[in-house]
Coordinates of C-alpha atoms in Angstrom, one line a residue:
L1 CA -0.4 -4.7 22.0
P2 CA 1.7 -5.5 18.9
K3 CA 3.1 -2.9 16.6
I4 CA 0.5 -2.4 13.9
I5 CA 1.2 -2.0 10.2
A6 CA -1.5 -0.7 7.9
T7 CA -1.5 -1.3 4.1
G8 CA -3.7 -0.2 1.4
G9 CA -4.1 -1.9 -2.0
W10 CA -5.0 -1.2 -5.5
S11 CA -8.1 -3.3 -5.0
G12 CA -9.4 -0.6 -2.6
G13 CA -9.0 -2.6 0.6
I14 CA -7.1 -2.0 3.9
K15 CA -5.3 -4.7 5.9
I16 CA -3.7 -4.6 9.4
W17 CA -0.6 -6.6 10.1
N18 CA 1.4 -7.5 13.2
G19 CA 4.7 -5.7 13.1
G20 CA 6.2 -7.5 16.2
N21 CA 6.0 -7.0 19.9
D22 CA 8.2 -5.1 22.3
H23 CA 7.0 -7.0 25.4
R24 CA 9.1 -9.8 26.9
D25 CA 8.5 -12.5 29.4
V26 CA 10.0 -12.3 32.9
D27 CA 12.8 -14.7 31.9
G28 CA 13.7 -12.5 29.0
G29 CA 12.1 -14.8 26.3
E30 CA 9.6 -13.8 23.6
T31 CA 6.0 -13.7 24.6
T32 CA 3.9 -16.4 23.0
A33 CA 0.4 -15.0 23.4
D34 CA 0.6 -12.7 20.3
E35 CA 0.7 -13.7 16.7
A36 CA 3.9 -13.9 14.7
A37 CA 5.3 -10.9 12.9
L38 CA 3.4 -10.0 9.7
D39 CA 0.4 -12.2 10.7
L40 CA -2.8 -10.7 9.4
L41 CA -4.7 -9.0 12.3
G42 CA -7.5 -7.3 10.4
A43 CA -8.9 -6.7 7.0
K44 CA -11.6 -4.7 5.1
N45 CA -11.7 -5.7 1.5
I46 CA -13.6 -2.8 0.1
V47 CA -13.0 0.7 1.5
H48 CA -12.6 2.6 -1.7
E49 CA -14.0 2.0 -5.2
D50 CA -10.6 2.3 -6.8
R51 CA -6.9 2.0 -5.9
I52 CA -5.6 3.4 -2.6
M53 CA -2.6 5.8 -3.2
G54 CA -1.8 6.9 0.4
I55 CA -2.4 5.5 3.9
A56 CA -1.5 6.8 7.3
M57 CA -2.1 5.7 10.9
R58 CA -3.2 8.0 13.7
P59 CA -0.5 8.7 16.3
Y60 CA -0.9 6.2 19.2
L61 CA -0.7 8.7 22.0
T62 CA -3.8 10.5 20.7
S63 CA -5.7 7.4 19.5
T64 CA -8.3 7.6 22.3
T65 CA -11.9 8.8 22.0
S66 CA -15.1 8.2 23.8
T67 CA -15.5 5.0 21.7
E68 CA -14.8 2.1 24.0
G69 CA -12.1 -0.3 22.7
L70 CA -10.8 2.0 20.0
T71 CA -7.2 1.1 19.3
T72 CA -6.2 3.5 16.5
M73 CA -7.5 5.1 13.3
V74 CA -6.3 4.7 9.7
A75 CA -6.7 7.4 7.0
S76 CA -6.6 6.4 3.3
A77 CA -6.6 8.4 0.0
S78 CA -7.8 7.0 -3.3
I79 CA -8.1 7.9 -6.9
D80 CA -11.8 7.6 -6.5
L81 CA -11.7 11.3 -5.4
S82 CA -12.2 10.6 -1.7
A83 CA -10.3 10.0 1.5
K84 CA -11.7 7.9 4.3
L85 CA -11.1 7.5 8.0
C86 CA -11.4 4.0 9.5
K87 CA -11.3 3.1 13.2
V88 CA -9.5 -0.1 14.1
T89 CA -10.9 -1.8 17.2
L90 CA -10.3 -5.0 19.1
N91 CA -12.5 -7.8 17.9
E92 CA -14.0 -9.3 21.1
D93 CA -15.1 -12.5 19.4
A94 CA -11.6 -13.2 18.1
A95 CA -10.1 -13.9 21.5
S96 CA -12.5 -16.8 22.2
D97 CA -12.3 -18.2 18.7
S98 CA -8.6 -17.9 18.1
M99 CA -7.7 -21.3 19.5
D100 CA -10.3 -22.9 17.3
V101 CA -9.3 -21.3 14.0
E102 CA -5.6 -21.0 14.4
D103 CA -4.7 -24.1 12.4
D104 CA -7.7 -24.4 10.1
G105 CA -6.4 -22.2 7.3
N106 CA -9.4 -19.9 7.5
K107 CA -7.9 -17.3 9.8
A108 CA -7.0 -14.9 7.0
K109 CA -10.1 -15.6 5.0
N110 CA -12.8 -15.0 7.7
N111 CA -12.6 -11.5 9.1
Q112 CA -14.7 -12.4 12.2
H113 CA -11.8 -14.5 13.5
L114 CA -9.2 -11.7 13.0
R115 CA -8.0 -9.8 16.1
Y116 CA -9.1 -6.4 14.9
T117 CA -12.0 -5.0 13.0
I118 CA -11.8 -2.1 10.5
E119 CA -14.9 0.1 10.3
E120 CA -15.3 3.3 8.2
C121 CA -16.2 6.3 10.3
A122 CA -15.7 9.3 8.0
H123 CA -15.9 10.1 4.3
L124 CA -13.8 13.1 3.2
K125 CA -15.1 14.4 -0.1
G126 CA -14.3 17.7 -1.9
H127 CA -11.3 17.1 -4.1
A128 CA -12.0 17.5 -7.8
A129 CA -9.4 15.0 -9.0
R130 CA -7.6 11.8 -7.8
L131 CA -6.0 11.9 -4.3
C132 CA -2.4 11.1 -3.8
S133 CA -1.2 11.2 -0.1
V134 CA -2.6 11.5 3.4
A135 CA -1.0 12.4 6.7
F136 CA -2.1 12.8 10.3
H137 CA -1.3 15.9 12.3
P138 CA 0.9 15.1 15.3
T139 CA -2.0 15.7 17.7
G140 CA -4.1 13.2 15.7
K141 CA -6.9 15.7 15.6
F142 CA -6.5 16.7 11.9
V143 CA -5.6 14.9 8.6
A144 CA -4.2 16.4 5.4
T145 CA -4.8 15.2 1.8
T146 CA -3.2 16.1 -1.5
S147 CA -4.7 15.8 -5.0
F148 CA -4.2 16.2 -8.7
D149 CA -6.6 19.1 -8.5
H150 CA -3.6 21.3 -7.5
T151 CA -4.8 21.6 -3.9
W152 CA -4.3 20.2 -0.5
R153 CA -6.9 20.2 2.3
L154 CA -7.0 19.9 6.0
W155 CA -9.8 18.0 7.7
D156 CA -11.1 17.7 11.3
V157 CA -10.9 14.1 12.5
E158 CA -13.3 14.4 15.4
T159 CA -16.2 16.1 13.7
S160 CA -16.0 14.4 10.3
S161 CA -18.6 11.7 9.6
M162 CA -19.7 9.3 6.9
A163 CA -22.3 11.9 5.8
E164 CA -19.8 14.8 5.6
G165 CA -16.1 15.5 6.1
K166 CA -15.4 18.6 8.1
E167 CA -13.0 20.6 5.9
L168 CA -10.9 23.2 7.8
L169 CA -8.6 24.5 5.1
L170 CA -8.5 24.4 1.3
Q171 CA -5.1 25.6 0.0
D172 CA -4.7 26.1 -3.8
G173 CA -1.2 27.7 -3.8
H174 CA 0.4 25.1 -6.1
S175 CA 0.3 25.4 -9.9
R176 CA 0.7 21.7 -10.6
E177 CA -0.5 18.4 -9.2
V178 CA 0.1 18.2 -5.4
Y179 CA 1.5 14.8 -4.2
G180 CA 3.6 14.7 -1.0
V181 CA 2.5 16.0 2.4
G182 CA 4.1 15.9 5.9
F183 CA 3.6 17.6 9.2
H184 CA 6.3 19.3 11.4
P185 CA 6.8 17.5 14.7
D186 CA 5.3 20.4 16.7
G187 CA 2.3 20.6 14.4
S188 CA 2.9 24.2 13.3
L189 CA 4.0 23.6 9.7
V190 CA 2.9 21.3 6.9
S191 CA 5.0 20.6 3.8
T192 CA 3.5 19.8 0.4
T193 CA 5.2 18.9 -2.9
D194 CA 4.1 19.1 -6.5
F195 CA 4.8 17.8 -10.0
G196 CA 6.5 21.1 -10.9
G197 CA 9.4 20.4 -8.5
V198 CA 8.2 22.9 -5.9
V199 CA 8.3 22.2 -2.1
Q200 CA 6.0 24.5 0.0
C201 CA 6.0 24.9 3.7
W202 CA 2.7 26.3 5.1
D203 CA 2.1 27.9 8.5
L204 CA -1.0 26.2 9.9
R205 CA -1.8 29.1 12.2
T206 CA -2.3 31.5 9.3
G207 CA -2.9 29.1 6.4
K208 CA -0.2 31.0 4.4
S209 CA 3.1 29.9 2.8
A210 CA 6.0 30.3 5.3
C211 CA 8.7 29.4 2.7
H212 CA 9.3 27.4 -0.4
F213 CA 12.2 25.4 -1.9
L214 CA 13.3 24.8 -5.5
G215 CA 16.0 22.4 -6.5
H216 CA 14.5 19.1 -7.7
A217 CA 14.8 18.6 -11.4
R218 CA 11.5 16.8 -11.8
R219 CA 8.4 15.8 -9.9
V220 CA 8.6 15.8 -6.0
V221 CA 6.4 13.1 -4.5
C222 CA 7.3 12.9 -0.8
S223 CA 8.4 15.1 2.0
E224 CA 9.2 14.3 5.6
F225 CA 10.3 16.6 8.5
S226 CA 13.1 15.4 10.7
P227 CA 12.2 14.6 14.4
N228 CA 14.5 17.5 15.5
G229 CA 12.3 19.9 13.6
F230 CA 15.2 21.7 11.9
Q231 CA 15.3 19.8 8.6
L232 CA 13.0 18.7 5.8
A233 CA 13.7 15.8 3.5
T234 CA 12.2 15.6 0.0
A235 CA 12.5 13.3 -3.0
G236 CA 10.9 12.3 -6.2
D237 CA 11.4 11.5 -9.9
D238 CA 15.1 12.6 -10.0
G239 CA 16.2 9.9 -7.6
T240 CA 17.8 12.5 -5.3
I241 CA 17.0 13.1 -1.6
K242 CA 17.4 16.7 -0.7
I243 CA 17.7 17.9 2.9
W244 CA 16.6 21.5 3.5
D245 CA 17.7 23.6 6.5
L246 CA 14.5 25.2 7.8
R247 CA 16.3 27.8 9.9
R248 CA 18.6 29.1 7.1
R249 CA 15.9 28.2 4.4
R250 CA 18.4 26.6 2.1
P251 CA 19.6 23.1 1.1
S252 CA 22.0 21.5 3.4
A253 CA 22.6 18.1 1.6
S254 CA 21.8 16.4 -1.7
I255 CA 22.0 12.6 -1.8
P256 CA 22.1 10.7 -5.1
A257 CA 20.1 8.0 -3.5
H258 CA 18.4 5.9 -6.1
T259 CA 18.4 5.2 -9.9
N260 CA 14.7 5.7 -10.2
L261 CA 11.7 7.5 -8.6
I262 CA 11.8 7.6 -4.8
T263 CA 8.4 6.7 -3.5
Q264 CA 8.6 7.4 0.3
L265 CA 10.8 8.8 3.0
K266 CA 10.6 8.1 6.7
F267 CA 12.8 9.2 9.6
S268 CA 13.3 7.0 12.6
H269 CA 11.5 8.4 15.7
S270 CA 13.2 7.2 18.8
T271 CA 11.1 6.7 21.8
S272 CA 13.8 8.1 24.1
S273 CA 15.0 11.0 21.9
Q274 CA 13.5 13.4 19.4
N275 CA 16.4 13.0 17.1
G276 CA 16.1 10.2 14.5
E277 CA 19.3 8.3 13.9
F278 CA 18.5 7.3 10.3
L279 CA 16.3 8.1 7.3
A280 CA 14.7 5.3 5.2
S281 CA 13.9 5.6 1.5
S282 CA 12.1 3.4 -1.0
S283 CA 12.3 3.5 -4.8
F284 CA 11.1 2.2 -8.1
D285 CA 14.6 0.8 -8.5
G286 CA 13.5 -2.2 -6.4
T287 CA 15.4 -1.2 -3.2
G288 CA 15.0 0.4 0.2
K289 CA 17.9 2.2 1.7
I290 CA 18.9 3.4 5.2
W291 CA 20.8 6.7 5.5
S292 CA 22.7 8.1 8.6
T293 CA 21.3 11.4 9.6
R294 CA 24.7 12.5 11.0
D295 CA 26.5 12.5 7.6
W296 CA 23.9 11.3 5.2
K297 CA 26.0 8.3 4.2
L298 CA 24.4 4.9 3.2
L299 CA 24.1 2.5 6.1
S300 CA 22.2 -0.4 4.4
T301 CA 20.5 -1.4 1.2
L302 CA 17.4 -3.5 1.5
E303 CA 17.1 -5.9 -1.5
G304 CA 14.4 -8.5 -1.8
H305 CA 11.4 -7.2 -3.6
E306 CA 10.8 -8.2 -7.2
G307 CA 10.1 -4.9 -8.8
K308 CA 9.2 -1.4 -7.5
V309 CA 9.2 -0.7 -3.8
M310 CA 6.1 1.4 -3.2
G311 CA 6.5 2.3 0.4
I312 CA 8.7 2.2 3.5
D313 CA 8.2 2.9 7.2
V314 CA 10.1 2.6 10.5
L315 CA 8.8 0.6 13.4
D316 CA 10.0 2.3 16.6
G317 CA 10.5 0.7 19.9
R318 CA 13.0 -1.6 21.6
D319 CA 13.6 -3.6 18.4
C320 CA 13.6 -1.0 15.7
G321 CA 12.7 -2.4 12.3
V322 CA 11.8 -1.3 8.8
V323 CA 8.9 -2.4 6.8
T324 CA 8.5 -2.2 3.0
C325 CA 5.8 -3.0 0.5
G326 CA 6.2 -3.7 -3.1
F327 CA 4.7 -3.9 -6.6
D328 CA 5.2 -7.7 -6.1
K329 CA 2.2 -7.6 -3.7
T330 CA 4.5 -8.5 -0.7
L331 CA 5.2 -6.9 2.7
K332 CA 8.6 -7.3 4.1
L333 CA 9.9 -6.7 7.6
W334 CA 13.6 -5.9 8.1
K335 CA 15.5 -6.0 11.4

């Protein structure tokens, strides 16, 4: 299977793209059976009634249920006051039709000829204001959402349905709008950030705050635990990435990373080691940047978007790459 990239748009739709393929032919050449990188693999034009603000993909290792043919699951959060879960499945009709439609220009227009289908399977309702971010628990069994209603919520993936989302936890410990959310690699902690500059770490076993961090001058919109589990990276309006030492519960680094709001942070998650070698960041300043996790120095600047860079992620595997999406309505893959 190719690496799958999921994107959500302001039109309320979700699309699935090919992020490349790790498999090789016996002679060492590239396989030819799969589509080229960034080819459209699946699309559902209307998932939400308004713009999608956050999107997340269920961890591959736990993306198996009793539903035959299920490939993975995508969670989305929207300003229409709801989050949704969509299952992504292999389109059996696409394989037989792919040769007929490959060159007719209709491949991206006709969803029945795309390799994957996207089907809504759960509607998570309960927030009283627009939603901001969404994240899957490392086990894939739970999903967290944040909202302008000053709360974040934890939902059960397996028992939620279109009729009712199964809410497991409602946490109202923030005094301002809650935006960023991220899970610790072992699943014991979840971090949330708010517009007051507060970063909270919650113990999922008790539902209570384990610690909090103060240091950002303005709104904090993203948080990401490092794969080693000892550090938390946060960023937001002040253009600074802060690295927090979870064992000592204090800041360990402050990186003047961007000249405008930082929209997303992602650590590389190596398939052979738990320690990510770099941290990727995206910003309204029109760039993505790659930082070494050893000394937090800049490794590379990704320039190419015309305008704000809305998101960034790391494609793990043999050929590690970075994908960015922008206000210019483009998706870019960086090697």
